[in-house]
Structures are given as C-alpha cells and as structure tokens.
Short mmCIF file of C-alpha atoms in Angstrom, two decimals:
data_model
loop_
_atom_site.label_atom_id
_atom_site.label_comp_id
_atom_site.label_asym_id
_atom_site.label_seq_id
_atom_site.Cartn_x
_atom_site.Cartn_y
_atom_site.Cartn_z
CA MET A 239 -126.89 -60.05 27.05
CA ALA A 240 -127.43 -62.16 23.95
CA ALA A 241 -124.14 -61.00 22.50
CA ALA A 242 -122.36 -61.85 25.70
CA MET A 243 -123.88 -65.30 25.71
CA VAL A 244 -122.83 -65.88 22.11
CA LYS A 245 -119.23 -64.84 22.89
CA GLY A 246 -119.19 -67.17 25.86
CA MET A 247 -120.40 -70.05 23.72
CA TRP A 248 -117.75 -69.38 21.09
CA CYS A 249 -115.03 -69.26 23.77
CA SER A 250 -116.14 -72.59 25.19
CA VAL A 251 -116.16 -74.15 21.72
CA CYS A 252 -112.64 -72.85 21.01
CA ILE A 253 -111.41 -74.23 24.33
CA LEU A 254 -112.91 -77.62 23.56
CA LEU A 255 -111.19 -77.68 20.18
CA VAL A 256 -107.80 -76.33 21.28
CA VAL A 257 -107.31 -78.41 24.44
CA PRO A 258 -107.27 -81.80 22.61
CA LEU A 259 -104.77 -80.42 20.12
CA LEU A 260 -102.55 -79.28 22.96
CA GLN A 261 -102.85 -82.70 24.58
CA ILE A 262 -101.87 -84.39 21.30
CA ASP A 263 -98.88 -82.07 20.94
CA ALA A 264 -97.83 -82.80 24.54
CA ALA A 265 -98.16 -86.52 23.91
CA ASN A 266 -95.90 -86.21 20.86
CA LYS A 267 -93.27 -84.49 23.03
CA ARG A 268 -92.21 -87.53 24.97
CA ASP A 269 -89.99 -87.46 28.00
CA PRO A 270 -86.98 -89.79 28.18
CA ILE A 271 -87.82 -93.38 29.10
CA VAL A 272 -86.64 -94.45 32.55
CA ILE A 273 -84.50 -97.61 32.34
CA THR A 274 -84.17 -99.98 35.32
CA GLU A 275 -82.87 -103.48 36.00
CA ASP A 276 -86.28 -104.85 35.09
CA ASN A 277 -86.68 -103.32 31.62
CA TRP A 278 -83.14 -102.68 30.33
CA ARG A 279 -83.28 -105.64 27.92
CA GLN A 280 -85.81 -103.82 25.74
CA MET A 281 -82.83 -101.80 24.51
CA LEU A 282 -81.62 -104.89 22.64
CA GLU A 283 -84.31 -104.26 20.00
CA GLY A 284 -84.54 -101.16 17.84
CA GLU A 285 -82.47 -97.98 18.05
CA TRP A 286 -81.78 -96.18 21.33
CA MET A 287 -79.85 -93.28 22.84
CA VAL A 288 -79.28 -93.87 26.56
CA LYS A 289 -77.83 -91.43 29.07
CA PHE A 290 -76.36 -92.48 32.43
CA TYR A 291 -76.49 -89.71 35.00
CA ALA A 292 -76.58 -88.90 38.71
CA PRO A 293 -78.77 -86.21 40.30
CA TRP A 294 -75.78 -84.63 42.09
CA CYS A 295 -73.62 -84.42 38.92
CA PRO A 296 -73.18 -80.80 37.63
CA ALA A 297 -72.29 -81.93 34.10
CA CYS A 298 -75.43 -84.08 33.99
CA LYS A 299 -77.53 -81.09 34.98
CA GLY A 300 -75.96 -79.07 32.16
CA VAL A 301 -76.92 -81.69 29.55
CA GLU A 302 -80.47 -82.13 30.87
CA PRO A 303 -82.20 -79.39 28.76
CA ALA A 304 -80.62 -80.50 25.48
CA TRP A 305 -81.40 -84.14 26.28
CA LYS A 306 -85.08 -83.41 26.93
CA SER A 307 -85.33 -81.42 23.70
CA PHE A 308 -83.69 -84.28 21.84
CA SER A 309 -86.15 -86.77 23.34
CA GLU A 310 -89.01 -84.72 21.78
CA TRP A 311 -87.54 -85.60 18.38
CA GLY A 312 -87.49 -89.29 19.15
CA GLU A 313 -90.67 -90.10 17.22
CA ASP A 314 -89.56 -88.14 14.14
CA LEU A 315 -86.16 -89.84 14.15
CA ASP A 316 -87.69 -93.26 14.94
CA ILE A 317 -85.46 -93.63 17.99
CA SER A 318 -86.03 -94.17 21.70
CA VAL A 319 -84.36 -91.82 24.20
CA ALA A 320 -83.80 -93.10 27.74
CA ASP A 321 -82.27 -92.17 31.10
CA VAL A 322 -80.53 -94.32 33.74
CA ASP A 323 -80.02 -93.01 37.28
CA VAL A 324 -76.84 -94.74 38.49
CA THR A 325 -77.66 -93.94 42.12
CA GLN A 326 -80.82 -96.03 41.82
CA GLU A 327 -79.45 -98.65 39.41
CA PRO A 328 -75.84 -99.49 40.42
CA GLY A 329 -76.06 -102.83 38.65
CA LEU A 330 -76.59 -101.12 35.29
CA SER A 331 -73.64 -98.81 35.86
CA GLY A 332 -71.46 -101.89 36.31
CA ARG A 333 -73.04 -103.73 33.40
CA PHE A 334 -72.34 -100.80 31.06
CA MET A 335 -68.93 -100.01 32.64
CA VAL A 336 -69.86 -96.42 33.46
CA THR A 337 -66.71 -94.69 34.74
CA SER A 338 -67.66 -91.06 34.14
CA LEU A 339 -70.85 -88.99 34.16
CA PRO A 340 -72.74 -88.35 32.04
CA THR A 341 -72.14 -91.37 29.81
CA ILE A 342 -74.19 -91.73 26.61
CA TYR A 343 -74.60 -94.93 24.59
CA HIS A 344 -76.04 -95.49 21.15
CA VAL A 345 -77.70 -98.89 20.78
CA ILE A 346 -79.01 -100.43 17.57
CA ASN A 347 -80.12 -104.07 17.28
CA GLY A 348 -78.09 -105.13 20.30
CA GLU A 349 -74.84 -103.35 19.24
CA PHE A 350 -73.55 -100.87 21.83
CA ARG A 351 -71.43 -97.85 20.91
CA ARG A 352 -70.31 -95.10 23.22
CA TYR A 353 -71.16 -91.57 22.10
CA MET A 354 -68.16 -89.23 22.52
CA GLY A 355 -69.32 -86.20 20.49
CA PRO A 356 -70.75 -82.80 21.47
CA ARG A 357 -73.77 -82.79 23.77
CA GLY A 358 -76.16 -80.36 22.12
CA LYS A 359 -79.62 -81.13 20.75
CA ASP A 360 -78.59 -80.47 17.14
CA ASP A 361 -75.47 -82.63 17.61
CA PHE A 362 -77.59 -85.56 18.79
CA ILE A 363 -80.02 -85.15 15.87
CA THR A 364 -77.19 -84.93 13.32
CA PHE A 365 -75.54 -88.02 14.82
CA ILE A 366 -78.72 -90.03 14.19
CA GLU A 367 -79.76 -88.53 10.83
CA GLU A 368 -76.31 -88.88 9.21
CA ARG A 369 -75.69 -92.30 10.78
CA ARG A 370 -72.36 -91.23 12.20
CA TYR A 371 -72.44 -94.14 14.60
CA VAL A 372 -71.31 -96.36 11.71
CA ASP A 373 -67.80 -94.92 12.08
CA ILE A 374 -67.66 -95.98 15.74
CA GLU A 375 -66.52 -99.52 16.52
CA PRO A 376 -69.10 -101.41 18.60
CA MET A 377 -68.24 -102.93 21.95
CA SER A 378 -66.63 -106.38 21.87
CA SER A 379 -68.70 -109.42 22.76
CA TRP A 380 -67.16 -109.95 26.22
CA LYS A 381 -67.75 -106.27 27.11
CA SER A 382 -71.32 -106.31 25.85
CA PRO A 383 -73.85 -105.58 28.65
CA ASN A 384 -75.70 -108.84 27.94
CA SER A 385 -72.53 -110.99 28.29
CA ILE A 386 -71.79 -113.25 31.26
CA SER A 387 -68.75 -111.22 32.37
CA MET A 388 -70.75 -107.99 32.53
CA SER A 389 -73.54 -109.79 34.38
CA LEU A 390 -71.05 -110.84 37.07
CA LEU A 391 -69.71 -107.29 37.25
CA SER A 392 -73.26 -106.06 37.65
CA TRP A 393 -73.74 -108.33 40.67
CA LEU A 394 -70.52 -107.01 42.22
CA PHE A 395 -71.77 -103.45 41.85
CA LYS A 396 -75.06 -104.42 43.46
CA ILE A 397 -73.27 -106.04 46.39
CA SER A 398 -71.06 -102.99 46.84
CA MET A 399 -74.12 -100.75 46.92
CA VAL A 400 -75.78 -102.98 49.51
CA VAL A 401 -72.64 -102.85 51.67
CA ARG A 402 -72.53 -99.08 51.33
CA ASN A 403 -76.17 -98.74 52.35
CA ILE A 404 -75.59 -100.94 55.39
CA HIS A 405 -72.56 -98.87 56.38
CA THR A 406 -74.56 -95.64 56.01
CA SER A 407 -77.41 -97.06 58.05
CA LEU A 408 -75.09 -98.20 60.85
CA THR A 409 -73.26 -94.90 61.09
CA GLU A 410 -76.24 -92.54 60.67
CA ASP A 411 -79.29 -94.39 61.99
CA TYR A 412 -77.68 -96.43 64.79
CA ASN A 413 -74.78 -94.05 65.59
CA VAL A 414 -72.17 -96.80 65.26
CA PRO A 415 -68.60 -95.41 64.94
CA VAL A 416 -66.95 -95.76 61.58
CA TYR A 417 -64.24 -98.08 62.93
CA GLY A 418 -66.96 -100.22 64.56
CA SER A 419 -68.71 -100.57 61.21
CA TYR A 420 -65.42 -101.60 59.58
CA ALA A 421 -64.81 -104.15 62.35
CA LEU A 422 -68.24 -105.67 61.82
CA PHE A 423 -67.59 -105.99 58.10
CA ALA A 424 -64.20 -107.61 58.80
CA VAL A 425 -65.78 -110.22 61.09
CA ALA A 426 -68.54 -110.85 58.56
CA THR A 427 -65.92 -111.34 55.83
CA ILE A 428 -64.01 -113.89 57.93
CA LEU A 429 -67.19 -115.80 58.74
CA MET A 430 -68.21 -115.85 55.09
CA GLY A 431 -64.77 -117.20 54.16
CA LEU A 432 -65.08 -119.99 56.72
CA LEU A 433 -68.55 -120.92 55.52
CA LEU A 434 -67.38 -121.00 51.91
CA GLY A 435 -64.40 -123.17 52.87
CA VAL A 436 -66.64 -125.68 54.66
CA ALA A 437 -69.00 -125.73 51.71
CA LEU A 438 -66.13 -126.40 49.30
CA VAL A 439 -64.80 -129.25 51.47
CA PHE A 440 -68.27 -130.76 51.64
CA LEU A 441 -68.67 -130.56 47.87
CA THR A 442 -65.25 -132.15 47.22
CA ASP A 443 -66.07 -135.00 49.62
CA CYS A 444 -69.38 -135.57 47.85
CA LEU A 445 -67.92 -135.43 44.34
CA CYS A 446 -64.61 -137.22 45.07
CA PRO A 447 -65.09 -139.44 48.14
CA THR A 448 -62.00 -141.03 49.70
CA ARG A 449 -61.64 -144.83 49.69
CA PRO A 450 -62.19 -146.57 53.06
CA HIS A 451 -59.13 -148.22 54.65
CA SER A 452 -59.33 -152.03 54.46
CA ASN A 453 -58.51 -154.10 57.59
CA ARG A 454 -57.56 -157.21 55.63
CA GLN A 455 -54.05 -158.66 56.20
CA ARG A 456 -51.55 -158.62 53.40
CA PRO A 457 -50.33 -161.90 51.84
CA THR A 458 -47.67 -163.86 53.72
CA GLU A 459 -45.09 -163.45 50.94
CA GLN A 460 -45.40 -159.68 51.06
CA ILE A 461 -45.14 -159.79 54.87
CA LYS A 462 -41.93 -161.89 54.65
CA THR A 463 -40.36 -159.43 52.23
CA ASP A 464 -41.21 -156.60 54.56
CA LYS A 465 -39.50 -158.30 57.57
CA ALA A 466 -35.94 -157.37 58.52
CA PRO A 467 -33.25 -159.97 57.56
CA SER A 468 -31.85 -162.24 60.29
CA GLU A 469 -28.16 -162.50 61.35
CA GLY A 470 -27.60 -165.64 59.28
CA GLU A 471 -28.97 -163.97 56.20
CA LYS A 472 -26.75 -160.97 56.83
CA GLN A 473 -23.66 -163.31 57.04
CA LYS A 474 -24.66 -165.02 53.80
CA GLU A 475 -25.02 -161.69 52.14
CA ASN A 476 -21.59 -160.60 53.39
CA SER A 477 -19.95 -163.82 52.20
CA GLY A 478 -21.67 -163.47 48.85
CA ASN A 479 -20.36 -159.94 48.60
CA GLU A 480 -16.80 -161.13 49.42
CA GLU A 481 -16.98 -163.89 46.76
CA GLY A 482 -18.29 -161.37 44.32
CA SER A 483 -15.38 -159.06 45.12
CA GLU A 484 -12.86 -161.97 44.65
CA ASN A 485 -14.43 -162.88 41.34
CA THR A 486 -14.27 -159.30 40.24
CA GLY A 487 -10.58 -159.25 41.28
CA ASP A 488 -9.86 -162.39 39.20
CA ILE A 489 -11.65 -160.91 36.25
CA ASP A 490 -9.65 -157.71 36.57
CA SER A 491 -6.33 -159.64 36.74
CA SER A 492 -7.24 -161.73 33.70
CA ASP A 493 -8.12 -158.56 31.82
CA THR A 494 -4.75 -157.03 32.65
CA MET A 495 -2.97 -160.22 31.49
CA LEU A 496 -4.80 -160.17 28.22
CA ARG A 497 -4.00 -156.53 27.75
CA GLN A 498 -0.28 -157.31 28.41
CA ARG A 499 -0.33 -160.27 26.00
CA LYS A 500 -1.81 -158.40 23.11
CA PRO A 501 1.27 -156.27 22.33
CA ALA A 502 3.55 -159.40 22.76
CA THR A 503 1.62 -161.37 20.17
CA ALA A 504 1.83 -158.44 17.80
CA SER A 505 5.65 -158.31 18.14
CA GLU A 506 5.91 -162.08 17.66
CA THR A 507 3.95 -161.89 14.44
CA GLU A 508 6.30 -159.19 13.19
CA ASN A 509 9.37 -161.36 14.05
CA LYS A 510 7.81 -164.31 12.30
CA LYS A 511 7.28 -162.24 9.20
CA LYS A 512 10.92 -161.15 9.26
CA ASP A 513 12.12 -164.78 9.63
CA ASP A 514 9.95 -165.88 6.75
CA ASP A 515 11.40 -163.12 4.58
CA ASP A 516 14.96 -164.19 5.47
CA ASP A 517 14.17 -167.83 4.64
CA ASP A 518 12.79 -166.80 1.29
CA GLU A 519 15.97 -164.83 0.52
CA ASP A 520 18.17 -167.85 1.44
CA ASP A 521 16.15 -170.14 -0.79
CA GLY A 522 16.51 -167.64 -3.64
CA GLU A 523 20.31 -167.55 -3.24
CA LYS A 524 20.52 -171.35 -3.24
CA GLU A 525 18.56 -171.60 -6.44
CA GLU A 526 20.78 -168.98 -8.11
CA LYS A 527 23.86 -170.96 -7.09
CA LYS A 528 22.39 -174.17 -8.53
CA GLU A 529 21.64 -172.40 -11.79
CA ASP A 530 25.20 -171.05 -11.98
CA ALA A 531 26.60 -174.51 -11.33
CA GLU A 532 24.47 -176.07 -14.06
CA GLU A 533 25.50 -173.37 -16.52
CA SER A 534 29.19 -173.97 -15.74
CA LYS A 535 28.71 -177.73 -16.24
CA SER A 536 26.98 -177.23 -19.56
CA SER A 537 29.76 -174.89 -20.74
CA ASP A 538 32.43 -177.47 -19.78
CA ALA A 539 30.62 -180.18 -21.68
CA ASP A 540 30.47 -178.01 -24.79
CA ASP A 541 34.25 -177.33 -24.58
CA LYS A 542 34.99 -181.03 -24.42
CA LYS A 543 32.91 -181.75 -27.46
CA GLU A 544 34.72 -179.13 -29.47
CA ASN A 545 38.11 -180.52 -28.52
#
C-alpha cells in the first residue's frame, strides 16, 4: 500500500511539472492572427505575412496545414502571421485588390509586396530568413491599401456585399422571384439617382445663387435706341445711301480719269525730252557754223596782209 501511495504521489508531481511545460509550448505555437476591418492597420508596423482565403476555396484548404506550421515559427522569425477571410471582410479584399485565392502579402513597415513563390512551410521560412522580399518591387503609393483610392474601392466592395446579402435574403427568406429582386434594385437605383440630382441642384443654388431680376426701367436713351425707326428716318437713310452711292460714283470716275492721265503725262515728258535734245543739236550746229565763219574771216585777213 505504501509503495502504491508513493507511486501515486510521484505521478501527480510529474503531471504538475509537465502540464505547465506543455502549456508554455502550446503558447509558443501561435495560431495565425485574424485580421478584420477594425484591426488591419496594425499591419502597418513591423513585419507580417498575411493570407487572404475563403472557406470554400480548395486551394486555400491545401495551403492551410503549411500556413499553420509556418505561423508556429513566427516568434522565432520575429514576424506576425495573419489570416483574412474575404467572405467576412469584403472591404479588405477590395482594399488589397484580391483577385485570386489564396493571395499572400508580405508587409514590412507599411510596404506591401505580393508573395508569388511556392507555398510550403520551408519556402515561407526561407523567404523571410534570406530576405528575398527585397527583390520584389513594393506596391505603388496609389495602390497601397492605406491610400484614398483603395479606401474608396473598399467601400464599393462593402456596398456590393450588402446588395448581395439583400438579394439573397429576398430570394431565400421572403421567396421573392429573382426578376422581382432585380426590379426592386432598378427602382431603388432610379430613386437614388433622383435624390442625388436634387441634392446637387440644391448645393449649386446654395454655392452659386442666381441674381434676382430687377424691375427698374432702363434709361430713356437706351429705350430710344431700341425703338424701331420711323418712316421719315427710313427715307433719310435711303437718301443718305443714294448720296453716298453718287459720291462713290464720282470718286470712281475721278480715279479712272487719273489712271488715264498718268500714261499721257509720261508720254508728254518723253516728247519734251526729245524736243530738248533736238534744240540742243541745232544750237550745236549753229555754233559750229559761226566758228567756221570766223576761221574763214581770219584766214582772209591773213592773206590780205601778206599781199
């Protein structure tokens, strides 16, 4: 009996010592962190590996064992491993532009890179230990999940999920036909468009109000100019137009006369030049004759003196 009691005491002591160690080991083997719309911004600090999955996805189910084993190495690698269920968080799937499942991102200090390598536990560990993410170009600023454009896309995904849930509820819970659900959504869309149009008109009227129409009369001079001309004024205008046409006719005739005179004056100047040349030639001949006569007289006088 004493021996049995001693063995029982030793067994209880061993259990008390082993159970805390097992609890510590289980605590070290952490499960992936669940990321939601409320806590996703904690990924902007530190280093993370995040997997986007869906419960119905066969490929996601195939990666699940390796991903859990990799998450147990998170503390040794100084990295956080997380999961995102896109069926529960449609806004995050839009924010991270998830187009295929599973999608894995590596995040370090707010820089997002998409992991495209093999999906085994050792491959994940090697990717982190050898810093292979350095060779991958990070996402641009406008595609970053914390940018304004991705925030708007996230809201669109949320709205689409709400619409889908409403459609499912109408068709399954209330037995509304599919075409009836579509008709309700069409009417709701038209009403929303009308409400938005009224709101925009109201805002434009508030921001840019139109000027009120004044009832004051315009000045008398402006009113006179706006009145139609009387018959007497029309006659004066016609007579003025006729005089203007006569004057223009006189001006045209005088222009034609001047144009005709211009070549005549040019010919007259040429004739005058010719006459002046002829007069100069006649004067030259007369002078030559006078010189010849004087020479003959002087020669006659010389002959007389010699005789």
